[in-house]
Coordinates of C-alpha atoms and ligand atoms in Angstrom, one line a residue:
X611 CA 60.7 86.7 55.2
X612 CA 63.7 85.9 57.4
X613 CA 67.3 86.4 55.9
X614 CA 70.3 84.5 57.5
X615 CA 73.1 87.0 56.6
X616 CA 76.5 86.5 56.6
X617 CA 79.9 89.0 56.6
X618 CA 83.6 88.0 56.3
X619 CA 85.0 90.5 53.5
X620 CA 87.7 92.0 55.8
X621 CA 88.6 91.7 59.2
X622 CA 84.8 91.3 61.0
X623 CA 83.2 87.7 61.2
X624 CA 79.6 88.7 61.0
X625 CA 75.8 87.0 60.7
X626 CA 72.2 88.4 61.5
X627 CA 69.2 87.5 61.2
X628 CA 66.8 90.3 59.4
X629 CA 63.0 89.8 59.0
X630 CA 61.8 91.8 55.3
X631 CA 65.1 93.8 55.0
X632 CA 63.8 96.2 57.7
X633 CA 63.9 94.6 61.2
X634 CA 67.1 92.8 62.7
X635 CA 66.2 90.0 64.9
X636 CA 69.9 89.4 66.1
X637 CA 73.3 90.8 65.3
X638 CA 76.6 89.1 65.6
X639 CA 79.6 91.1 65.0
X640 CA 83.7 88.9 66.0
X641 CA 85.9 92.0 64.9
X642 CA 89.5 90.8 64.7
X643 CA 90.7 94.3 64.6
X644 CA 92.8 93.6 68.2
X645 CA 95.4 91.1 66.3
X646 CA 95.7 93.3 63.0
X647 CA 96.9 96.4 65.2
X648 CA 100.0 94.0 65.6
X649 CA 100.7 95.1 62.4
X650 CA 99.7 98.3 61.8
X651 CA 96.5 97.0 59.2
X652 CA 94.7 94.0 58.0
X653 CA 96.8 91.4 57.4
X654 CA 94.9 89.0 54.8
X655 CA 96.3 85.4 55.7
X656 CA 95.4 86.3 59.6
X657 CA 91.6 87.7 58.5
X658 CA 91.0 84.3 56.6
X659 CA 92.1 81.8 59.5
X660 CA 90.3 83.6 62.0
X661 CA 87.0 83.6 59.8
X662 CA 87.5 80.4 59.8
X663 CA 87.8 80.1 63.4
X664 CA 85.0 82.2 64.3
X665 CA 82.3 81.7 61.5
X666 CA 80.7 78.6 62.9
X667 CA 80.2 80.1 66.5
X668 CA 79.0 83.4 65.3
X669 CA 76.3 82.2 62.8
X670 CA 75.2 79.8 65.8
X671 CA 74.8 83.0 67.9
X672 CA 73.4 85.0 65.4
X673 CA 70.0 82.0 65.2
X674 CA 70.0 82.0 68.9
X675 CA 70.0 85.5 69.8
X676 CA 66.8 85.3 66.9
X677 CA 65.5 82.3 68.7
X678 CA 65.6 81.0 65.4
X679 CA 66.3 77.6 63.7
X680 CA 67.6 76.9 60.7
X681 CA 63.9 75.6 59.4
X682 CA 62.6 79.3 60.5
X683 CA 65.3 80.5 58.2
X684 CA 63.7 81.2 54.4
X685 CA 67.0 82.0 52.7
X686 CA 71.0 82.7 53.3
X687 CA 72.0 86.0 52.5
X688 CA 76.3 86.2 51.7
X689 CA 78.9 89.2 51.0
X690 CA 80.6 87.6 47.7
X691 CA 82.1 91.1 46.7
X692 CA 84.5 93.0 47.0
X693 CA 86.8 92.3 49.7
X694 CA 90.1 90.1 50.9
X695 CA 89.6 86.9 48.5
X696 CA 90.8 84.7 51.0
X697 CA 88.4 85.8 54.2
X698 CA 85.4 86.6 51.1
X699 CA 85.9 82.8 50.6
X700 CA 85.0 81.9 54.1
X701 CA 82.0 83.3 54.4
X702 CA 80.6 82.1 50.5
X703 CA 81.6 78.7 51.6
X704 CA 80.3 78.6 54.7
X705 CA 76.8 80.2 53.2
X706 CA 77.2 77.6 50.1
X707 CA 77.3 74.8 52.8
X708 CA 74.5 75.7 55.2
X709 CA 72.4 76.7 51.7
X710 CA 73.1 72.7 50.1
X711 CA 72.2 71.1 53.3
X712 CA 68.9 72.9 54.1
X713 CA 68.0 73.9 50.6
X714 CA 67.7 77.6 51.1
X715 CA 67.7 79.7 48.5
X716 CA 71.5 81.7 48.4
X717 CA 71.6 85.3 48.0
X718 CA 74.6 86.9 47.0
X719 CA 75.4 90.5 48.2
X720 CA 77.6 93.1 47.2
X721 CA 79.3 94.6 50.0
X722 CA 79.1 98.4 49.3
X723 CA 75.3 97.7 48.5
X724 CA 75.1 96.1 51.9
X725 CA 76.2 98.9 53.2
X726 CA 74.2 101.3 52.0
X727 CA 71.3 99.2 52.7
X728 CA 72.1 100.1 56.6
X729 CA 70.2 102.6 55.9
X730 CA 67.1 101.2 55.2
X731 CA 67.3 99.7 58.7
X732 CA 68.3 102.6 60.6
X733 CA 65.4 104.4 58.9
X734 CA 62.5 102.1 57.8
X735 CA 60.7 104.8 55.7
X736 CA 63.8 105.6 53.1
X737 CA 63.3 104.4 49.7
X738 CA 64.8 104.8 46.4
X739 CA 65.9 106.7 44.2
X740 CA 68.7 109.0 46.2
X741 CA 72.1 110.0 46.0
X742 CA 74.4 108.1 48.3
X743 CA 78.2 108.7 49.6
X744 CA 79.8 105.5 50.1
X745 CA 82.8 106.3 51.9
X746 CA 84.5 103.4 53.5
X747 CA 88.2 101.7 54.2
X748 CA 88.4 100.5 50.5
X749 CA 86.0 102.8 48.0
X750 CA 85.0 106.3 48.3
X751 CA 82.2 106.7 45.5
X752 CA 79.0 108.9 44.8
X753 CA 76.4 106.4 43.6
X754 CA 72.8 107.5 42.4
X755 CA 70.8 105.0 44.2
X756 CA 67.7 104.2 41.2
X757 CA 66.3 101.1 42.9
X758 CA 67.5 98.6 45.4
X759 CA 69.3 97.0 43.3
X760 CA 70.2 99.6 40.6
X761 CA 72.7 101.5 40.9
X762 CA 74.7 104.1 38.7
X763 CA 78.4 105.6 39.7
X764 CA 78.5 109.0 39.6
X765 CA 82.0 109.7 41.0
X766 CA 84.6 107.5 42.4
X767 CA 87.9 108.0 44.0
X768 CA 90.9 107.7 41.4
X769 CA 93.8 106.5 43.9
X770 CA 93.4 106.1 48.1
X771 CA 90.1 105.7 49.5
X772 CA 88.7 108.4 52.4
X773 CA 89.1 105.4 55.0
X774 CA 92.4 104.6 53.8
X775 CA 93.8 108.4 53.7
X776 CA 92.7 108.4 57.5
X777 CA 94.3 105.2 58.4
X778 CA 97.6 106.4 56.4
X779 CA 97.5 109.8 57.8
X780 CA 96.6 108.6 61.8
X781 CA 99.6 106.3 61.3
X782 CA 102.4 108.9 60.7
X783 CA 100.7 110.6 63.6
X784 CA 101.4 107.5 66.0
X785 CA 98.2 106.2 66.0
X786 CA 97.3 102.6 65.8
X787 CA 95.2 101.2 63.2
X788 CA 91.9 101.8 62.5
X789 CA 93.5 105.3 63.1
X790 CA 90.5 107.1 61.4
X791 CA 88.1 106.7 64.4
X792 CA 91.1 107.8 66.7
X793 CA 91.6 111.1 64.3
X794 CA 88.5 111.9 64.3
X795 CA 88.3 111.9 67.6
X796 CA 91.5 113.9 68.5
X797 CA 90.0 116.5 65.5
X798 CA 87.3 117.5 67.6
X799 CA 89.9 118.8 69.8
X800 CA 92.2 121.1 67.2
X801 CA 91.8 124.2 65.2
X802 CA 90.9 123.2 61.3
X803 CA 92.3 125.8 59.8
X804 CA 95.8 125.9 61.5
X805 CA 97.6 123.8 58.8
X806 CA 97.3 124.7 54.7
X807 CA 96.8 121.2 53.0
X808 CA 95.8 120.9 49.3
X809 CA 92.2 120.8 48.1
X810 CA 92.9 117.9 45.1
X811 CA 90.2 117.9 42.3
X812 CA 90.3 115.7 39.4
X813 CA 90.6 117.6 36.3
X814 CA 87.5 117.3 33.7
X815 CA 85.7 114.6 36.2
X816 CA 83.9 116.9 39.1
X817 CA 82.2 114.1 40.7
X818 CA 85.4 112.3 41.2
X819 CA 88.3 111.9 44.2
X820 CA 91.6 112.1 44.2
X821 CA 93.5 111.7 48.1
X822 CA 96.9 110.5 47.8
X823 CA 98.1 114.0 47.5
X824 CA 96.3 115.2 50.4
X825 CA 97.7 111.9 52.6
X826 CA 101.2 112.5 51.3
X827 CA 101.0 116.5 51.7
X828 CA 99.9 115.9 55.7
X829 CA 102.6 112.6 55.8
X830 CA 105.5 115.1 54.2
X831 CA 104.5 118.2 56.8
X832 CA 104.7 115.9 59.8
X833 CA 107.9 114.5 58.5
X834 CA 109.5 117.8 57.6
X835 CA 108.5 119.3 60.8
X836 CA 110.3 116.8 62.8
X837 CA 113.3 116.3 61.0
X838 CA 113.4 120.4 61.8
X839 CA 112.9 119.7 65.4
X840 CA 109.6 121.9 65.0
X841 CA 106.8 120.9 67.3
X842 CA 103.6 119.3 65.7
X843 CA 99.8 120.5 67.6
X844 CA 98.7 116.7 66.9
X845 CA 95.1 118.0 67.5
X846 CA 94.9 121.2 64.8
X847 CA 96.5 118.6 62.2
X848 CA 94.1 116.1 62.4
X849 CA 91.5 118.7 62.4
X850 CA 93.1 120.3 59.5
X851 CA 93.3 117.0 57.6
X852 CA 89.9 116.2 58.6
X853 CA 88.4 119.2 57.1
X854 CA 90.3 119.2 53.8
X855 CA 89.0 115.2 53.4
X856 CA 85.4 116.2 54.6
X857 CA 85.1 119.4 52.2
X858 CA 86.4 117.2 49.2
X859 CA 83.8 114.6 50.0
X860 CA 80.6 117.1 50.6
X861 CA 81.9 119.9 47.3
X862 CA 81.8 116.6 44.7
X863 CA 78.5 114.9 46.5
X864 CA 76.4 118.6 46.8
X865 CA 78.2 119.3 43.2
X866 CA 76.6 115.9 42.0
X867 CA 72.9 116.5 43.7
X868 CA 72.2 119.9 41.7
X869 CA 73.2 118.9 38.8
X870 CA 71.4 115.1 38.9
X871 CA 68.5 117.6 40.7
X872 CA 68.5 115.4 43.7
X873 CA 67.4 115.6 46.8
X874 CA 67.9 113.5 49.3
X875 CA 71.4 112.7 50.3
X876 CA 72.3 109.1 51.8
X877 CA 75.5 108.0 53.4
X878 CA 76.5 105.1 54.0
X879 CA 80.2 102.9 54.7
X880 CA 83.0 102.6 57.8
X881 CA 83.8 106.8 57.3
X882 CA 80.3 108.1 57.0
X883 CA 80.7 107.8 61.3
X884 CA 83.1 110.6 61.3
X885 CA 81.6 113.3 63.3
X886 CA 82.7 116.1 60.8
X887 CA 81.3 114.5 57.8
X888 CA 78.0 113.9 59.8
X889 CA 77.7 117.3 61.1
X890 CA 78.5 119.2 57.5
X891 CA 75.9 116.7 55.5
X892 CA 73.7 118.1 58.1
X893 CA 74.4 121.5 57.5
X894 CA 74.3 121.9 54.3
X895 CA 71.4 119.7 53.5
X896 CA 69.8 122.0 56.0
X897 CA 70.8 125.3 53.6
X898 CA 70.3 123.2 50.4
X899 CA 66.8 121.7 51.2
X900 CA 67.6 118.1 51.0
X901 CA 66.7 114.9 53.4
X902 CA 69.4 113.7 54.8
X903 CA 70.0 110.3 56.6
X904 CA 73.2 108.5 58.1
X905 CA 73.0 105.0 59.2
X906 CA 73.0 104.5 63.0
X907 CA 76.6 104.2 64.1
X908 CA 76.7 100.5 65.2
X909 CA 75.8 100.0 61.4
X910 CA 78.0 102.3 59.4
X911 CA 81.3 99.5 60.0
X912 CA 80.9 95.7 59.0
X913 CA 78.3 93.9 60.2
X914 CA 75.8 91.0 58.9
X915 CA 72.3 93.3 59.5
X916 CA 73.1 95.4 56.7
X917 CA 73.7 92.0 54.4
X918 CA 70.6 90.9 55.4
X919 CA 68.9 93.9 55.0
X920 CA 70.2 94.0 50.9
X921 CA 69.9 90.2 51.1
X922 CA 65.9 90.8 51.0
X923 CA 66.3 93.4 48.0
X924 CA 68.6 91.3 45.8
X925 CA 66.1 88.2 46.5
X926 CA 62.8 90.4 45.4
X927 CA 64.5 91.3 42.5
X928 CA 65.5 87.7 41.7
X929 CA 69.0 87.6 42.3
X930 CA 69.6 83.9 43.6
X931 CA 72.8 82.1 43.3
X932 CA 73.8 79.0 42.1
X933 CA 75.8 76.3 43.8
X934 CA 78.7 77.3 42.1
X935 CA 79.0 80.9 43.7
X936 CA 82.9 82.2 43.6
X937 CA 83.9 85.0 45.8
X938 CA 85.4 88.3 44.0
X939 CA 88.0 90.7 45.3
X940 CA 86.9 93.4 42.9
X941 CA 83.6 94.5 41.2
X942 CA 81.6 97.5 40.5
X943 CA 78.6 98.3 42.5
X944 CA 76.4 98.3 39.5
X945 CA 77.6 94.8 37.9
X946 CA 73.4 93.6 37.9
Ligands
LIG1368 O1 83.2 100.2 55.9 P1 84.3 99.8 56.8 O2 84.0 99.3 58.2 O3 85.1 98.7 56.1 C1 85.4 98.6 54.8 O4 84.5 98.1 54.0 O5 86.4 99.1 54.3 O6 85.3 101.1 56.9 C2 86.4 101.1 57.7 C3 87.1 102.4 57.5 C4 88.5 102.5 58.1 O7 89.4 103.1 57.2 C5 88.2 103.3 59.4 O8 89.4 104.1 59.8 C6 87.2 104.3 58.8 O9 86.3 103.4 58.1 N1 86.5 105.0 59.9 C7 86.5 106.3 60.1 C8 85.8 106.5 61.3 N2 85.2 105.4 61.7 C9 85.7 104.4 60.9 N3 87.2 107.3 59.5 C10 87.0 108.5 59.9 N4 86.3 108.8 61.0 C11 85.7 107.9 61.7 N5 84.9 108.2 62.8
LIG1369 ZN1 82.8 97.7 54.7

């Protein structure tokens, strides 16, 4: 079965074409992310005109680097949640159109499930049930993974997401948005334990995050030491940071497997790229005994593969759309 998929919740305009939720026949990712530096982050009002620019073009790319047709196409795969309302709309529209005129079923797709369906391309044996970290710009949550298209939260951030914290914290450091892959990268160069930050739990909910506090501690040390005059080792504070967000992350997921008695360890969203992350879910699945598997890197941002790849699982399991489909800025992973 071939899935037309198609992406516009932030600020990448993306289709694919995925054959049985497993194989991608074409990818087509327009990232706007070179205009939104202007500004320092996504501007909405930007993100939805350029979707609606771009969509047409992309999607037309996306069925010839398939060498498809739309009459080779069995159904249209859409992220309708969460997201920017106004660039989500652009995308539902768009798939609500192409849907009504060839009469393909339309599959709406949650975009955390999307991306936690990366997986299942990157590594075509992994099934449910596991125990995923989604950690992207917007949500941080630990999700027990029953089925395809079950889900149950187990943890969830109470304030800033992971990929937010990054951003915030790259920006007081200078560095232009999405600063998160630029702080990770300057990390690798610094000493992690040359800066104190705070370790913030959430009191009588272990599985849960909390990082404002940590954003604002590194925010108020940068400030503080430059108001002093004091010099700043860019490279040991973003390591530092780094390893406080990282730690947080991997104590609440590992705290989660043992006592759910899980294990195999998924993760998935824009953060689960960051080397640190990678390289401690690695080590300590190693010296806890669990699977671990990380979604190639071109898959853990935005793109339209990983819609296409849920697309499949939500149609199995029945989940068709009517014409009447509405985008959604905010809803849980397990609303079905
Ligand atoms: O999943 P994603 O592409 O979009 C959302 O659904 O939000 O995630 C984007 C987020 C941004 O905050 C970006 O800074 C962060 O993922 N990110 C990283 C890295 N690569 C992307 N954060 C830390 N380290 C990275 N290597
Ligand atoms: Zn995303």
């Amino acid at each position: 079965m071939k899935i037309l998929s198609i992406e516009s919740s932030c600020d990448e305009t993306a289709a694919a074409v995925v054959e049985d939720g497993r194989k991608v026949l074409s990818s087509v990712v327009a990232s706007q992310v070179e205009e939104h530096r202007l500004y320092g982050g996504v501007v909405p009002e930007i993100a939805s005109r350029r979707h609606a620019e771009s969509i047409s073009a992309v999607v037309r790319e996306a069925l010839a680097q398939a060498q498809c047709n739309l009459s080779d196409i069995d159904a249209i795969g859409v992220t309708f949640a969460p997201g920017l309302i106004g660039a989500l709309l652009v995308g539902v529209n768009f798939a609500k159109g192409l849907s009504l005129a060839t009469g393909k079923p339309l599959v709406p797709v949650h975009h955390l499930r999307s991306h936690i369906a990366a997986n299942y391309i990157t590594h075509t044996e992994l099934k449910p049930p596991f125990l995923c970290l989604v950690v992207s710009g917007g949500h941080s949550h630990i999700v027990m993974v029953e089925d395809y298209t079950k889900m149950r939260v187990i943890g969830a951030t109470r304030d800033d997401a992971a990929g937010e914290a990054f951003d915030k914290a790259a920006r007081t450091m200078g560095m232009p948005y999405p600063g998160g892959i630029e702080l990770d990268r300057v990390a690798e160069e610094g000493n992690e334990n040359a800066y104190t930050l705070p370790h913030p739990t959430v009191a009588g909910s272990p599985y849960d995050f909390s990082f404002s506090g940590l954003k604002t501690a590194v925010i108020n040390l940068h400030h503080n030491a430059e108001q002093k005059g004091e010099e700043i080792c860019k490279e040991d504070l973003c390591a530092s940071f780094r390893k406080a967000v990282v730690d947080c992350l991997t104590d609440n997921l590992f705290k989660a497997a043992a006592d759910l008695g899980v294990d195999t360890i998924v993760a998935a969203g824009g953060v689960s790229a960051n080397r640190l992350l990678r390289r401690e879910l690695e080590r300590l699945c190693k010296e806890k005994g669990c699977k671990l598997y990380v979604p190639q890197l071109s898959l853990c941002g935005d793109n339209g593969a990983m819609v296409g790849s849920q697309a499949y699982y939500e149609f199995l399991s029945g989940n068709i759309a009517e014409s009447n489909l509405n985008a959604i800025a905010t809803l849980p992973i397990d609303y079905l």
